[in-house]
PDB file of C-alpha atoms in Angstrom:
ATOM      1  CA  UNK A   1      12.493  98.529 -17.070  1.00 55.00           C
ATOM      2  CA  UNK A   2      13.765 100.151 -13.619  1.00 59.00           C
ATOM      3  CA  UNK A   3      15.074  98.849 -10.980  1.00 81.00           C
ATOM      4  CA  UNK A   4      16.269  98.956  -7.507  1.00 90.00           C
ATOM      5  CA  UNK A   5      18.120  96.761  -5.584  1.00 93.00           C
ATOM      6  CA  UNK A   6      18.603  96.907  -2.033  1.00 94.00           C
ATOM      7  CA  UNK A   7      20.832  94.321  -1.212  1.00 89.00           C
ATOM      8  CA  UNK A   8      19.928  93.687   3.042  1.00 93.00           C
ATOM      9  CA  UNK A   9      16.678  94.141   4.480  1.00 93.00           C
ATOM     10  CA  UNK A  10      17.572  94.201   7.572  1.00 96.00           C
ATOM     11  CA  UNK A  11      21.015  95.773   9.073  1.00 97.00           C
ATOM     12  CA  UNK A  12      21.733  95.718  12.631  1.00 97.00           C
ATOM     13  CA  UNK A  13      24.594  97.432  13.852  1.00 97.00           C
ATOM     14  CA  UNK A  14      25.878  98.862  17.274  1.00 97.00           C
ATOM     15  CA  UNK A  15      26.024 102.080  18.862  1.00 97.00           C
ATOM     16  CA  UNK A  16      28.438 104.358  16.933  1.00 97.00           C
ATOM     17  CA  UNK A  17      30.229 102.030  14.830  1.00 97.00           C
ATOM     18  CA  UNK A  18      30.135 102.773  11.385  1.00 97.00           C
ATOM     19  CA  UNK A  19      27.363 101.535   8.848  1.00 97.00           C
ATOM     20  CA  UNK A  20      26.948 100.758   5.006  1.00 97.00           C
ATOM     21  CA  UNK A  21      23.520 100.224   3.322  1.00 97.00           C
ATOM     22  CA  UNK A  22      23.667  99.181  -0.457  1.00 97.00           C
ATOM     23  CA  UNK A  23      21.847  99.911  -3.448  1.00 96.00           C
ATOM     24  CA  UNK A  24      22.208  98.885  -6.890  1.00 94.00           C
ATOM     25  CA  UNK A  25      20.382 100.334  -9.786  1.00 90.00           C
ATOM     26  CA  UNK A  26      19.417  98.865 -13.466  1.00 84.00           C
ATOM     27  CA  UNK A  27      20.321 101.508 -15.949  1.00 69.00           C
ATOM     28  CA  UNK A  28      22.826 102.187 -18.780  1.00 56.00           C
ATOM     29  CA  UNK A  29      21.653 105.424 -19.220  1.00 66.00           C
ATOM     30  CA  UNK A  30      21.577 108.771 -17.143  1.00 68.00           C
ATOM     31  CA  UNK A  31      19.783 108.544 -13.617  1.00 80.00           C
ATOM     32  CA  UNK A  32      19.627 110.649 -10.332  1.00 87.00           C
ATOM     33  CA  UNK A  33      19.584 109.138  -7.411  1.00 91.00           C
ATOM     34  CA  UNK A  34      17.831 109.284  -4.287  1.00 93.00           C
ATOM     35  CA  UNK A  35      18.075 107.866  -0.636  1.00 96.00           C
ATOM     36  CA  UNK A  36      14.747 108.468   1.422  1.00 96.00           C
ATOM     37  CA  UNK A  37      14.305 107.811   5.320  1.00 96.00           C
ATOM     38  CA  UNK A  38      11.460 106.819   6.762  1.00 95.00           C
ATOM     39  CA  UNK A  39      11.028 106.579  10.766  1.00 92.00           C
ATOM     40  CA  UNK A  40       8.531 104.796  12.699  1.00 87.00           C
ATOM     41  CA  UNK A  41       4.506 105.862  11.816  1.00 81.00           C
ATOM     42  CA  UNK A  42       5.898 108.683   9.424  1.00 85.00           C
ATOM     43  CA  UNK A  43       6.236 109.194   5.879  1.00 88.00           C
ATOM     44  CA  UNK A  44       9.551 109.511   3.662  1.00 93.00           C
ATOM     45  CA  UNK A  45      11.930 112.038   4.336  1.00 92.00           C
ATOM     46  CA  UNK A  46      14.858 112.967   1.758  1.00 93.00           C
ATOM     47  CA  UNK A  47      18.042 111.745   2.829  1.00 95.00           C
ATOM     48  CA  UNK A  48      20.369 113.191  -0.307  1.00 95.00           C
ATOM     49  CA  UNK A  49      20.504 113.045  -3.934  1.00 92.00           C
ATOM     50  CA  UNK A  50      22.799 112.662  -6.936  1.00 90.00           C
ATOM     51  CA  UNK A  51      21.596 114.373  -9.596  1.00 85.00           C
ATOM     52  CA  UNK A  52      25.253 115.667 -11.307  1.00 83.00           C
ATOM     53  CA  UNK A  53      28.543 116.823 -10.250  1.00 84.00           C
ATOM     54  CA  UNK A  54      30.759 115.184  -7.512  1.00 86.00           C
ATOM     55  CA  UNK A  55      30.514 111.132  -6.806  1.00 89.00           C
ATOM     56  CA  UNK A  56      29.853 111.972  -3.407  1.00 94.00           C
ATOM     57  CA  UNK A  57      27.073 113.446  -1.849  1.00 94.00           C
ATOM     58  CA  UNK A  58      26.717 114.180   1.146  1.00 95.00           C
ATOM     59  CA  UNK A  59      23.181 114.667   2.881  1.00 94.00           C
ATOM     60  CA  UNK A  60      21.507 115.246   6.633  1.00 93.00           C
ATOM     61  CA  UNK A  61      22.115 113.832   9.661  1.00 92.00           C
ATOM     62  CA  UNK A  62      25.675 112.680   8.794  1.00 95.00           C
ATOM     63  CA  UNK A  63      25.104 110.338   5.995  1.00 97.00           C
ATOM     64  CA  UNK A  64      26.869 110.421   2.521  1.00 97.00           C
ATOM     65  CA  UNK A  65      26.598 108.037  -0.241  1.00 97.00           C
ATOM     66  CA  UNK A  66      28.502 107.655  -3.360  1.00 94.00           C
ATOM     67  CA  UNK A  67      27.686 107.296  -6.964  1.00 92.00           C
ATOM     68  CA  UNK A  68      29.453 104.352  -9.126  1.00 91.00           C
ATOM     69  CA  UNK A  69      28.608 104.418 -12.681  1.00 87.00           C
ATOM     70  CA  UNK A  70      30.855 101.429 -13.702  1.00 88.00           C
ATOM     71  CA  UNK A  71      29.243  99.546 -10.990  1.00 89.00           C
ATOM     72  CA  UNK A  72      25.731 101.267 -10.799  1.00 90.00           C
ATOM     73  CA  UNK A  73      25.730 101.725  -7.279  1.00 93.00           C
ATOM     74  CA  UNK A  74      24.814 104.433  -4.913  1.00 95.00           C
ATOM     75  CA  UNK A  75      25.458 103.108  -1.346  1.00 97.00           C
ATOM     76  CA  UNK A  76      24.533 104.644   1.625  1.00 97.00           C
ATOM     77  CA  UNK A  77      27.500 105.207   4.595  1.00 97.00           C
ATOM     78  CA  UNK A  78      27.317 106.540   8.236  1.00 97.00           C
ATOM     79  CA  UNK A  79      30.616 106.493   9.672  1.00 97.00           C
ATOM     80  CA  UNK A  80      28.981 106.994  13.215  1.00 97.00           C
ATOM     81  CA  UNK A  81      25.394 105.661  14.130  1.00 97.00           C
ATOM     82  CA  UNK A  82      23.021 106.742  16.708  1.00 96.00           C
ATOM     83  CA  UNK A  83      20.481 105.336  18.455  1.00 96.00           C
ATOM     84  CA  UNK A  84      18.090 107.854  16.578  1.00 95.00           C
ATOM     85  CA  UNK A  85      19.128 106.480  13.220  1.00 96.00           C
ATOM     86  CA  UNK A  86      16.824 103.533  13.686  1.00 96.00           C
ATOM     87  CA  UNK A  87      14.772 103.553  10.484  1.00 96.00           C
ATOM     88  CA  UNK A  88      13.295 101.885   6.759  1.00 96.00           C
ATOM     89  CA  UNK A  89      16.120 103.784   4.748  1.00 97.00           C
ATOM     90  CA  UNK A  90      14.815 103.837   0.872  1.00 96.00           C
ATOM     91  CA  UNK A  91      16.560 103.774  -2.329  1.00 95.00           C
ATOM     92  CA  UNK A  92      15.408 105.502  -5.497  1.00 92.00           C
ATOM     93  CA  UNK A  93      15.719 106.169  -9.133  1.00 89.00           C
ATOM     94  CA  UNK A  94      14.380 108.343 -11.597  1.00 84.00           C
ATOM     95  CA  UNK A  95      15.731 109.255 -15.335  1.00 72.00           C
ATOM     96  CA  UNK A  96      13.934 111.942 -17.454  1.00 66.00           C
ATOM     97  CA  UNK A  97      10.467 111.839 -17.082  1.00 69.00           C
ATOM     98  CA  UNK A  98       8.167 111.693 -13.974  1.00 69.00           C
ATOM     99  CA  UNK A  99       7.901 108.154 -12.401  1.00 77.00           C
ATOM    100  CA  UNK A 100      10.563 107.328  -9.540  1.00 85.00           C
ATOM    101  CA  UNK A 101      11.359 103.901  -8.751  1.00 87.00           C
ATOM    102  CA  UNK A 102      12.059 102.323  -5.332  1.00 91.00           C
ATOM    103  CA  UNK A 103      13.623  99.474  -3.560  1.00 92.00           C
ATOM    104  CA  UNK A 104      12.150  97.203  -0.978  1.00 93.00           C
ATOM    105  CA  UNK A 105      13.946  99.035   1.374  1.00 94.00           C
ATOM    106  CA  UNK A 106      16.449  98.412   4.281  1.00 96.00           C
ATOM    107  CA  UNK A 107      15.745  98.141   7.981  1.00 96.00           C
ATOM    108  CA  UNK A 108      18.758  99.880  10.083  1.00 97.00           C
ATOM    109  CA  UNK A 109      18.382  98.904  13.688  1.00 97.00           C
ATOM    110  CA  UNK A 110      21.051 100.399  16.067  1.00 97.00           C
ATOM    111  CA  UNK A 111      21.922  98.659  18.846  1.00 96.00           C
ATOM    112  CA  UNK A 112      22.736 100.263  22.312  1.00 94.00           C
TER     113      UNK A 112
ATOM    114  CA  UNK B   1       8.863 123.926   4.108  1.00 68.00           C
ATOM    115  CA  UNK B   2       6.527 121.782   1.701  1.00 66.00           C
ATOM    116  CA  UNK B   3       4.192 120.413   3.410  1.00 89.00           C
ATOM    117  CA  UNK B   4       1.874 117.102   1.892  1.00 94.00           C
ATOM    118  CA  UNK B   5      -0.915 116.530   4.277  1.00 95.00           C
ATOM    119  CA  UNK B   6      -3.479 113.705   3.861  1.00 95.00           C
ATOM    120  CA  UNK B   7      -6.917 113.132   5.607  1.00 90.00           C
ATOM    121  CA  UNK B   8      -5.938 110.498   7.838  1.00 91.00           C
ATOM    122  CA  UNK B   9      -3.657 108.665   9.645  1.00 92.00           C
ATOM    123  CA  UNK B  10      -5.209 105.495  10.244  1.00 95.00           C
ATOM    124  CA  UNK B  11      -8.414 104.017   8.890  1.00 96.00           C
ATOM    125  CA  UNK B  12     -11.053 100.803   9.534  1.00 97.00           C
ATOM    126  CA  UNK B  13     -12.989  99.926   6.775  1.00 96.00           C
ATOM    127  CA  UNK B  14     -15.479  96.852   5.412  1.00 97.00           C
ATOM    128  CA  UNK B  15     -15.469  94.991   2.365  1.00 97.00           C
ATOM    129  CA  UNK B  16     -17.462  96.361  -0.016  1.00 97.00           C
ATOM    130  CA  UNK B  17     -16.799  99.907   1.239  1.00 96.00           C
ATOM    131  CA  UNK B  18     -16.277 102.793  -1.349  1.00 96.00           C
ATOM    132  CA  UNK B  19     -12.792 104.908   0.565  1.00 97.00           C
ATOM    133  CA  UNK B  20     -11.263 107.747  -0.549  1.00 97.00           C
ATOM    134  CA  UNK B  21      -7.797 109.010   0.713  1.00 97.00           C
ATOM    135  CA  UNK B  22      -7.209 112.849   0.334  1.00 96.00           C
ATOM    136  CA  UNK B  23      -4.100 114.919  -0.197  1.00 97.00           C
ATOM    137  CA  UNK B  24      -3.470 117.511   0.038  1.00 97.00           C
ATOM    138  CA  UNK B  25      -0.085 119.813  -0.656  1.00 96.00           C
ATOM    139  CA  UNK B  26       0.575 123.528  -0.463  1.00 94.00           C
ATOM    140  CA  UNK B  27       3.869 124.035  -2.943  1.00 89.00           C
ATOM    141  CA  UNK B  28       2.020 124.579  -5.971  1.00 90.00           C
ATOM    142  CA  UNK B  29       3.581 121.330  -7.375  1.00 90.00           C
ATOM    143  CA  UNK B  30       3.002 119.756 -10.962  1.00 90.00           C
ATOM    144  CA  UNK B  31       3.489 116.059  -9.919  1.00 91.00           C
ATOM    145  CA  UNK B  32       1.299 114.172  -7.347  1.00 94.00           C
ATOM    146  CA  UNK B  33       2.080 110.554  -6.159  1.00 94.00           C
ATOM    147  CA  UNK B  34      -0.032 107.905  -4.669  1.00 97.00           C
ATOM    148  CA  UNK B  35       1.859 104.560  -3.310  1.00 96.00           C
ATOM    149  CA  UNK B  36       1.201 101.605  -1.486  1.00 96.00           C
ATOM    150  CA  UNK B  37       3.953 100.430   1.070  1.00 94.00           C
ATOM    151  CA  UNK B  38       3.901  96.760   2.078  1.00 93.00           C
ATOM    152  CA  UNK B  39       6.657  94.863   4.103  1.00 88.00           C
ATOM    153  CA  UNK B  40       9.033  93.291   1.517  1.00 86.00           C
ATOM    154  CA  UNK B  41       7.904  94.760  -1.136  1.00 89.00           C
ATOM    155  CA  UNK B  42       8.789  98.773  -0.381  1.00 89.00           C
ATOM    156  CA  UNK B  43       6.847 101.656  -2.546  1.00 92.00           C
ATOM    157  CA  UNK B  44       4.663 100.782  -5.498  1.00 92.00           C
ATOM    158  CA  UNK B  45       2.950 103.466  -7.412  1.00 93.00           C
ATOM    159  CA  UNK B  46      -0.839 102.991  -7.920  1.00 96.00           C
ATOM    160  CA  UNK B  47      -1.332 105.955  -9.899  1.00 95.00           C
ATOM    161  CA  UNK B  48       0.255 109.754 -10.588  1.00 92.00           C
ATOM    162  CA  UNK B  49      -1.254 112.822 -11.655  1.00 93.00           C
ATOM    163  CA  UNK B  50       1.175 115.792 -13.749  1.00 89.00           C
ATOM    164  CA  UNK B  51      -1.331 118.162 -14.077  1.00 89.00           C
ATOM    165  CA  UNK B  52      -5.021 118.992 -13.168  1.00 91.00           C
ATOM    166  CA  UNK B  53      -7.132 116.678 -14.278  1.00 87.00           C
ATOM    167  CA  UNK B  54      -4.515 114.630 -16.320  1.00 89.00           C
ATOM    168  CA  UNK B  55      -3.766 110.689 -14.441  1.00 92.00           C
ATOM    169  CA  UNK B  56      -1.110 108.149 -15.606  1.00 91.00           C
ATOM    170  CA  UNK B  57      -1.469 104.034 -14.770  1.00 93.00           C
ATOM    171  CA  UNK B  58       1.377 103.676 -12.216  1.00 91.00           C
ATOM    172  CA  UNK B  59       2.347  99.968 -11.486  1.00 89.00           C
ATOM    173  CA  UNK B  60      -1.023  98.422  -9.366  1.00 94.00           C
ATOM    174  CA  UNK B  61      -3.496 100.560 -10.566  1.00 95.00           C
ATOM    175  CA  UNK B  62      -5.979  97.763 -10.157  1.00 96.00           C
ATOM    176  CA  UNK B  63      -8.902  99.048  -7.882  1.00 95.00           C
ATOM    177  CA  UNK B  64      -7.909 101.715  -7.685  1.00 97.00           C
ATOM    178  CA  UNK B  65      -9.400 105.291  -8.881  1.00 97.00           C
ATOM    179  CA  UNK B  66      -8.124 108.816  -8.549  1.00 96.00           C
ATOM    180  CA  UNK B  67      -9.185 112.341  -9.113  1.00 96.00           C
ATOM    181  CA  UNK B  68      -7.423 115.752  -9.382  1.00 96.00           C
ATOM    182  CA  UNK B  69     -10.000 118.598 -10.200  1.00 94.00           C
ATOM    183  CA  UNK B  70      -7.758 120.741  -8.259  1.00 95.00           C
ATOM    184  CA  UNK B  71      -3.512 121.396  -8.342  1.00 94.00           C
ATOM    185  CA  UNK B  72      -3.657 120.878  -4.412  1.00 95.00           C
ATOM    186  CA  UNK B  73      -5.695 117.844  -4.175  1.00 96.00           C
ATOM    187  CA  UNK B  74      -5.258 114.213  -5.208  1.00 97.00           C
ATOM    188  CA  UNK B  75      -7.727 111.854  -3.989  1.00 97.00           C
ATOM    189  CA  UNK B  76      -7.114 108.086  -4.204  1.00 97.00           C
ATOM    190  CA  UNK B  77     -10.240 106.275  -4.736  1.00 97.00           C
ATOM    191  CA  UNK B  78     -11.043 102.547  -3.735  1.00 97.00           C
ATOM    192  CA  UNK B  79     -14.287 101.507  -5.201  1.00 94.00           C
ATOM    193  CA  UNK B  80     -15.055  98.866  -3.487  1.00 96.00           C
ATOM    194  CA  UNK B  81     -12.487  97.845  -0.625  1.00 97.00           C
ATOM    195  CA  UNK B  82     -11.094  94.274  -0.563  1.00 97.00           C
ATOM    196  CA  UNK B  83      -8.938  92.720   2.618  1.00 97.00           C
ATOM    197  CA  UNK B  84      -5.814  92.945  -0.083  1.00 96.00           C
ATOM    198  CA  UNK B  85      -5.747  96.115   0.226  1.00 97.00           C
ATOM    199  CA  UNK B  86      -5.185  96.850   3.684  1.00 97.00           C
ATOM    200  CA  UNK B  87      -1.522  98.503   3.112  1.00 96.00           C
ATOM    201  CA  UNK B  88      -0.286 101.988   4.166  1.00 95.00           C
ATOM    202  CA  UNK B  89      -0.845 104.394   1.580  1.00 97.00           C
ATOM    203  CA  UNK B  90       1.640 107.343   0.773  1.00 96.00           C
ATOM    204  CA  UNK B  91       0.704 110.602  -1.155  1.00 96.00           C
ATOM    205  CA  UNK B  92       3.932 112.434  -2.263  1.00 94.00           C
ATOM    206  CA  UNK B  93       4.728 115.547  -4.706  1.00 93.00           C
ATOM    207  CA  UNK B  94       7.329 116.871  -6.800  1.00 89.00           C
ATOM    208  CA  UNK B  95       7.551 120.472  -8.384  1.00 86.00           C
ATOM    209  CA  UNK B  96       8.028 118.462 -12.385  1.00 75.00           C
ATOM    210  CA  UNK B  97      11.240 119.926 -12.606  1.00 65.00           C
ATOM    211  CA  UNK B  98      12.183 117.641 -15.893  1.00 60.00           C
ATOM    212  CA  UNK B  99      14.673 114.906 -14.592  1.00 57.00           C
ATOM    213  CA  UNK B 100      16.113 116.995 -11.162  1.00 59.00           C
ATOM    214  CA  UNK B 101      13.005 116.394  -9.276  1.00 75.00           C
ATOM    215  CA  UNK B 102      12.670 115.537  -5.379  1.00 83.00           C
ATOM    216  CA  UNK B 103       9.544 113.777  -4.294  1.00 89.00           C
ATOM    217  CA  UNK B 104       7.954 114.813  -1.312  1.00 91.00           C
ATOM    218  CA  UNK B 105       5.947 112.740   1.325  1.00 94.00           C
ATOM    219  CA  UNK B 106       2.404 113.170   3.377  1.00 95.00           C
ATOM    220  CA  UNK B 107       2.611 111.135   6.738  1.00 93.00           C
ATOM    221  CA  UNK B 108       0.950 108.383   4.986  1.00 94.00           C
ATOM    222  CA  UNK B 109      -2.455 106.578   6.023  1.00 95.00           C
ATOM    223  CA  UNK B 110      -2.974 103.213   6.951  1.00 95.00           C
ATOM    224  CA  UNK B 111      -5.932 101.902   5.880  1.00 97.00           C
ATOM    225  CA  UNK B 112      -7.414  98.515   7.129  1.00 97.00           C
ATOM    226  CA  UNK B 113     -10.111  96.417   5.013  1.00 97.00           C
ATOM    227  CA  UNK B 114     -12.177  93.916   7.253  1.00 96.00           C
TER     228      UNK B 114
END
């Protein structure tokens, strides 16, 4: 079976300094890759995604994560938050067929 | 820009209570999604529909119904509401592109069983 891991659940981190949030994945075989945001009261919004190609992606609002196959990994990196970045920041997996699977998610809190 | 919209944002109901959540989404997607999101444990699919009138078992379907008679519309059915399932539910859609898909989400609805 899937799955996600999303290794902090909550991430606090000052003004502008820069920010990591991880996610490991269960899979020896082929997966894309997906990092969702999700602000107060609203649903998911698509951060990036891996789906082939270059190792790093890079996706809105300044973030870029990286793909590690030897490590199955696709962390999440801001080299510069805002206070506006304050969100549940989702990780997510899908290989051929139609079901995606999610982490628990991460809280990012930036601090003024 | 896609756009998934669902019937409400927030919702009071009693035990007992038949609900149904609507969505609704205007890209002429295959793929519709319904999730519940609860603190800790992130997104959980209830149930998923890949064409009209065709529904897959997600990973709680327990309780829980759900209907497509039309591509646009996937309702989420709770026959009779219980307090453990006062969550926020999410409705989401993808285009069933097979493998390079993108998922995309209605505001979500709250729902609250007394």
């Amino acid at each position: 079976a899937q799955s996600v891991t999303q290794l902090d659940s909550q991430v606090p981190v000052f003004e502008e300094a820069p920010v990591e949030l991880r996610c490991n994945y269960s899979s020896s075989v082929s997966v894309y890759l997906f990092w969702y945001v999700q602000y107060p009261n609203q649903g998911l919004q698509l951060l990036l995604k891996y789906l082939s190609g270059s190792t790093l992606v890079k996706g809105i609002n300044g973030f870029e994560a990286e793909f590690n196959k030897s490590q199955t990994s696709f962390h999440l990196r801001k080299p510069s938050v805002h206070i506006s970045d304050t969100a549940e920041y989702f990780c997510a997996v899908k290989r051929t067929g139609n079901q995606f699977y999610f982490g628990t998610g991460t809280s990012l809190t930036v601090i003024p | 820009d896609v756009k998934v919209t669902q019937s409400s944002r927030y919702l009071v109901k009693r035990t007992g209570e038949k609900v149904f959540l609507e969505c609704v989404q205007d890209m002429d997607h295959e793929n519709m999604f319904w999730y519940r999101q609860d603190p800790g444990l992130g997104l959980r699919l209830i149930y998923f529909s890949y064409d009209v009138k065709m529904k897959e078992k997600g990973d709680i379907p327990e309780g829980y119904s759900v209907s497509r008679e039309k591509k646009e519309r996937f309702s989420l059915i709770l026959e009779s509401a219980s307090t453990n399932q006062t969550s926020m539910y999410l409705c989401a859609s993808s285009p069933g592109l097979a493998g390079a898909d993108t998922q995309y989400f209605g505001p979500g609805t709250r729902l609250t069983v007394l």
